Backbone as ProteinMPNN parsed JSONL, in Angstrom:
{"seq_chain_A": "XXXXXXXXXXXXXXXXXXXXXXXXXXXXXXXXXXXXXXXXXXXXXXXXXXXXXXXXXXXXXXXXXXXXXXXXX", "coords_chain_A": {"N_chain_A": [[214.663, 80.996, 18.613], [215.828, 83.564, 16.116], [218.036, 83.657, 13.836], [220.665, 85.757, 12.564], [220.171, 85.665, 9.755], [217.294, 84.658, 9.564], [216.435, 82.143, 9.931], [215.519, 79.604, 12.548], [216.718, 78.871, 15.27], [217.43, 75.407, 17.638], [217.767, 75.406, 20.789], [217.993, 73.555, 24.084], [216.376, 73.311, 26.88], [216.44, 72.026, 29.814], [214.208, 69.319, 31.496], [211.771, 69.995, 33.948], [212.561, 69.877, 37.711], [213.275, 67.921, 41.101], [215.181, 67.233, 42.13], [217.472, 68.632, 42.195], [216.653, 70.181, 44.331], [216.356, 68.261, 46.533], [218.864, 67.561, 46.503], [220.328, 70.164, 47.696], [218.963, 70.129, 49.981], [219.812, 67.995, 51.36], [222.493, 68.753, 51.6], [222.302, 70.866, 53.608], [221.552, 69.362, 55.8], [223.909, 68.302, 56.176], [225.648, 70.785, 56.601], [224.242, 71.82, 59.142], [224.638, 69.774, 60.723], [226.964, 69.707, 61.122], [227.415, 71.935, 62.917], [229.206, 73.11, 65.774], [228.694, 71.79, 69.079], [227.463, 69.799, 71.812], [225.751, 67.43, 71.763], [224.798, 64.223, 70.708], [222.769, 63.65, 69.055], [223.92, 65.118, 66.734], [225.568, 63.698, 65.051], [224.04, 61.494, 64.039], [222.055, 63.472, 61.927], [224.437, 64.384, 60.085], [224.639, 62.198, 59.162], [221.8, 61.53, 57.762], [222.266, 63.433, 56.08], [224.314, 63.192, 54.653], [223.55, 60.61, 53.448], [221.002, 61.458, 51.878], [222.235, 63.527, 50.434], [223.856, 61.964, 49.096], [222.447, 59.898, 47.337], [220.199, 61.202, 46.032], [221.68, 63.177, 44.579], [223.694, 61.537, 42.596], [221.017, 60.604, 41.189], [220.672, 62.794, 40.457], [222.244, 63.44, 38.311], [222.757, 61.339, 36.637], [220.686, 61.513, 35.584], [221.322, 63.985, 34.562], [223.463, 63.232, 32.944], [222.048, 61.72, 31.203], [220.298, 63.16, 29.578], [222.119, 64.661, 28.474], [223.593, 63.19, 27.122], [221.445, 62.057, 24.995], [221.064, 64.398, 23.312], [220.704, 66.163, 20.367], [223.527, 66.075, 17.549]], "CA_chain_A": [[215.379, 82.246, 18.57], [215.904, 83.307, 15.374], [219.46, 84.377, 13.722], [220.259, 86.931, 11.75], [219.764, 85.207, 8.033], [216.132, 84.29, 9.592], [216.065, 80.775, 10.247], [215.513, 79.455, 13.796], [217.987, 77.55, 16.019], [216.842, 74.764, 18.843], [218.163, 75.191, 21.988], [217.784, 72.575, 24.751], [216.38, 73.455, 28.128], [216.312, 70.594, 30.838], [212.973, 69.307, 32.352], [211.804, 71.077, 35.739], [213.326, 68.396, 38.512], [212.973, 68.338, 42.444], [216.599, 66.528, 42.694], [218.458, 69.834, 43.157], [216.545, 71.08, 45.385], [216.662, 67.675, 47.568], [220.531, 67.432, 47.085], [220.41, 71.075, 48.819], [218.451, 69.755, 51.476], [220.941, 67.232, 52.042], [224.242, 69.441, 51.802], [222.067, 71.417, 54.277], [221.341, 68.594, 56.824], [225.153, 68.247, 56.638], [226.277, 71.745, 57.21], [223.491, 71.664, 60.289], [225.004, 68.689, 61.524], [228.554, 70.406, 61.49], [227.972, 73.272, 63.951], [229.558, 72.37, 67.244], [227.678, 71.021, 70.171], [227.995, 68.392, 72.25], [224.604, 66.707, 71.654], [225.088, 62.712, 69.941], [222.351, 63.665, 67.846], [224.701, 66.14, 65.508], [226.009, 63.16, 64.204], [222.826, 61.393, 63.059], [221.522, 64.757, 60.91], [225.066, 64.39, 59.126], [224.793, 60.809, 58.351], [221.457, 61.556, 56.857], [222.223, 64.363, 55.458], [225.133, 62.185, 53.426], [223.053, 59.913, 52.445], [220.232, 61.696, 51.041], [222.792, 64.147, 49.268], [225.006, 61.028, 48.032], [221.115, 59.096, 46.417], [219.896, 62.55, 44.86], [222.876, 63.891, 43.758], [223.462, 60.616, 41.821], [220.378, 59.987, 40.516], [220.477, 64.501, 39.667], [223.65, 63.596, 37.846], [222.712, 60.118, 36.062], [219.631, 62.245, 34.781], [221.837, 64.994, 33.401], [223.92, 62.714, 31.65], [221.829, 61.023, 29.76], [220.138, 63.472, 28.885], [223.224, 65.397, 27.15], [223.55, 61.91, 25.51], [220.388, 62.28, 24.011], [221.054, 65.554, 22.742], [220.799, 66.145, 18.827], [224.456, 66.429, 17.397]], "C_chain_A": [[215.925, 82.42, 17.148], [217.164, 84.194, 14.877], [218.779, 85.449, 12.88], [219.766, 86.877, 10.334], [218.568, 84.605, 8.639], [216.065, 83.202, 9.904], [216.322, 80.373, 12.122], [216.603, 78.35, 14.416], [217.216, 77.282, 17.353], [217.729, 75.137, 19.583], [217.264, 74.556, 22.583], [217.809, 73.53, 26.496], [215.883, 72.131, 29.271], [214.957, 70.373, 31.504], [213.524, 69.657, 33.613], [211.804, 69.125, 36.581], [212.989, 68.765, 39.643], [214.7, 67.598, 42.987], [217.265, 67.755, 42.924], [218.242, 70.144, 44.33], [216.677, 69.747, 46.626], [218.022, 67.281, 47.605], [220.887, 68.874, 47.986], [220.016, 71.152, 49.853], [219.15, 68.964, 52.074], [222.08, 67.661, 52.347], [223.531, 70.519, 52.951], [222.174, 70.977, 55.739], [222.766, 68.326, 56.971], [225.639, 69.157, 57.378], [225.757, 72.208, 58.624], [223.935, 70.999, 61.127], [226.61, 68.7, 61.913], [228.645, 71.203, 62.774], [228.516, 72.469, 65.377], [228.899, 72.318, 68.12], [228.031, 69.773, 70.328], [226.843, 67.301, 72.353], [225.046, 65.672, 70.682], [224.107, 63.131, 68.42], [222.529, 64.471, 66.328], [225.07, 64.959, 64.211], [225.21, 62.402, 63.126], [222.512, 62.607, 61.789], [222.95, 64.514, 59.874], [225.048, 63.613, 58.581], [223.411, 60.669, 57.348], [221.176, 62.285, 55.982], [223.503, 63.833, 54.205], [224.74, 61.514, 52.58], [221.648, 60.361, 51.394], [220.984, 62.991, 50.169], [223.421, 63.116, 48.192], [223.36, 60.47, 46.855], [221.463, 60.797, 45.767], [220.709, 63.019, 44.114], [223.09, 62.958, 42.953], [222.249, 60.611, 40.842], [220.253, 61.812, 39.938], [221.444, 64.181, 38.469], [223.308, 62.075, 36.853], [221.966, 60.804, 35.563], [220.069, 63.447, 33.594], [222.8, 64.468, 32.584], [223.71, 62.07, 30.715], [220.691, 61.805, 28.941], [220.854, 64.655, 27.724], [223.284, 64.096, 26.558], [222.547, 61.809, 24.433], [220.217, 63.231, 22.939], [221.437, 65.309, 21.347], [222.314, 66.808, 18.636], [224.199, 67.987, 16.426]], "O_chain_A": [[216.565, 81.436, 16.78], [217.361, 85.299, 15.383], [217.66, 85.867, 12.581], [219.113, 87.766, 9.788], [218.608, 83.474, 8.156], [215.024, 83.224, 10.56], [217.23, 80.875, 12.785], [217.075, 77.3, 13.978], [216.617, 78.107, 18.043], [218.798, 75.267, 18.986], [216.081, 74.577, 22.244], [218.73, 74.115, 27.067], [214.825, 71.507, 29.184], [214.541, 71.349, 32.129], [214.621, 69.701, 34.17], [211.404, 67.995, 36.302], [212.395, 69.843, 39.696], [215.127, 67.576, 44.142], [217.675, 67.885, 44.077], [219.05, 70.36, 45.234], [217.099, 70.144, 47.712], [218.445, 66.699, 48.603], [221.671, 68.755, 48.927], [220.401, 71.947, 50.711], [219.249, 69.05, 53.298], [222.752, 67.14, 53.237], [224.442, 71.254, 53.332], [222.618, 71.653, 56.667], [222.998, 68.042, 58.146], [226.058, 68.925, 58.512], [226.515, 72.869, 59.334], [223.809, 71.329, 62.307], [227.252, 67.993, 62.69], [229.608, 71.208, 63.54], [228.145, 71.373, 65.8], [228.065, 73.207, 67.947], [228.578, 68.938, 69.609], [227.06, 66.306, 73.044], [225.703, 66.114, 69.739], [224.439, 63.022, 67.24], [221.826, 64.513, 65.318], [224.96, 65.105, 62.994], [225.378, 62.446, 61.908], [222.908, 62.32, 60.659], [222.609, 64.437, 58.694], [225.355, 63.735, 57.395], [223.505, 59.978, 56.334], [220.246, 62.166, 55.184], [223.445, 64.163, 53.021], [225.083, 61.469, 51.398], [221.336, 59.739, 50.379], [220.329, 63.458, 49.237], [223.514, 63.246, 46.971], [223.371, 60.752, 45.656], [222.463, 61.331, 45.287], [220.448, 63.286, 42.941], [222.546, 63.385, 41.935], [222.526, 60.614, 39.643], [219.649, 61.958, 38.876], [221.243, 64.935, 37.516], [224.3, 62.019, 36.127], [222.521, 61.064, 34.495], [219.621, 63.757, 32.49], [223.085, 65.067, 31.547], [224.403, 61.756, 29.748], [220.194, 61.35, 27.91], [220.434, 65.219, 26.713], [222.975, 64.003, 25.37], [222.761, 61.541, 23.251], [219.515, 63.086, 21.938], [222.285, 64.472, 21.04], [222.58, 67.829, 19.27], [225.166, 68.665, 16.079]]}, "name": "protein", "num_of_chains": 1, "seq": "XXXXXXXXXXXXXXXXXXXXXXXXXXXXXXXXXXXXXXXXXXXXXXXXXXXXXXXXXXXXXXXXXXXXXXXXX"}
């Protein structure tokens, strides 16, 4: 993108990922596993809907910080 005195400036856009979209599948399998009902198996869907938001979201979040560490000052 180039300023107004002509010379170009980098900007940084993040590689394409699939971790968002499986931490939204997990905060999904939670909010699924919220509605009320008296079926046992509500509680399963939240427990793995915890744990595959708590992994992804981690490893979404360990990924975006190192790569702002990487980033050119």
């Amino acid at each position: 993108m180039p300023d107004h005195d002509g010379k170009g400036t980098d900007f940084h856009l993040p590689a394409p990922s699939a971790l968002p979209f499986a931490t939204a599948i997990g905060v999904m399998l939670i909010l699924g596993g919220l509605v009320p009902d008296a079926r046992l198996w509500r509680l399963a869907l939240v427990s793995i809907g915890i744990t595959v938001t708590t992994i992804f979201g981690a490893q979404w979040l360990r990924g975006a910080i190192a790569e702002y560490n990487d980033l050119p000052e």
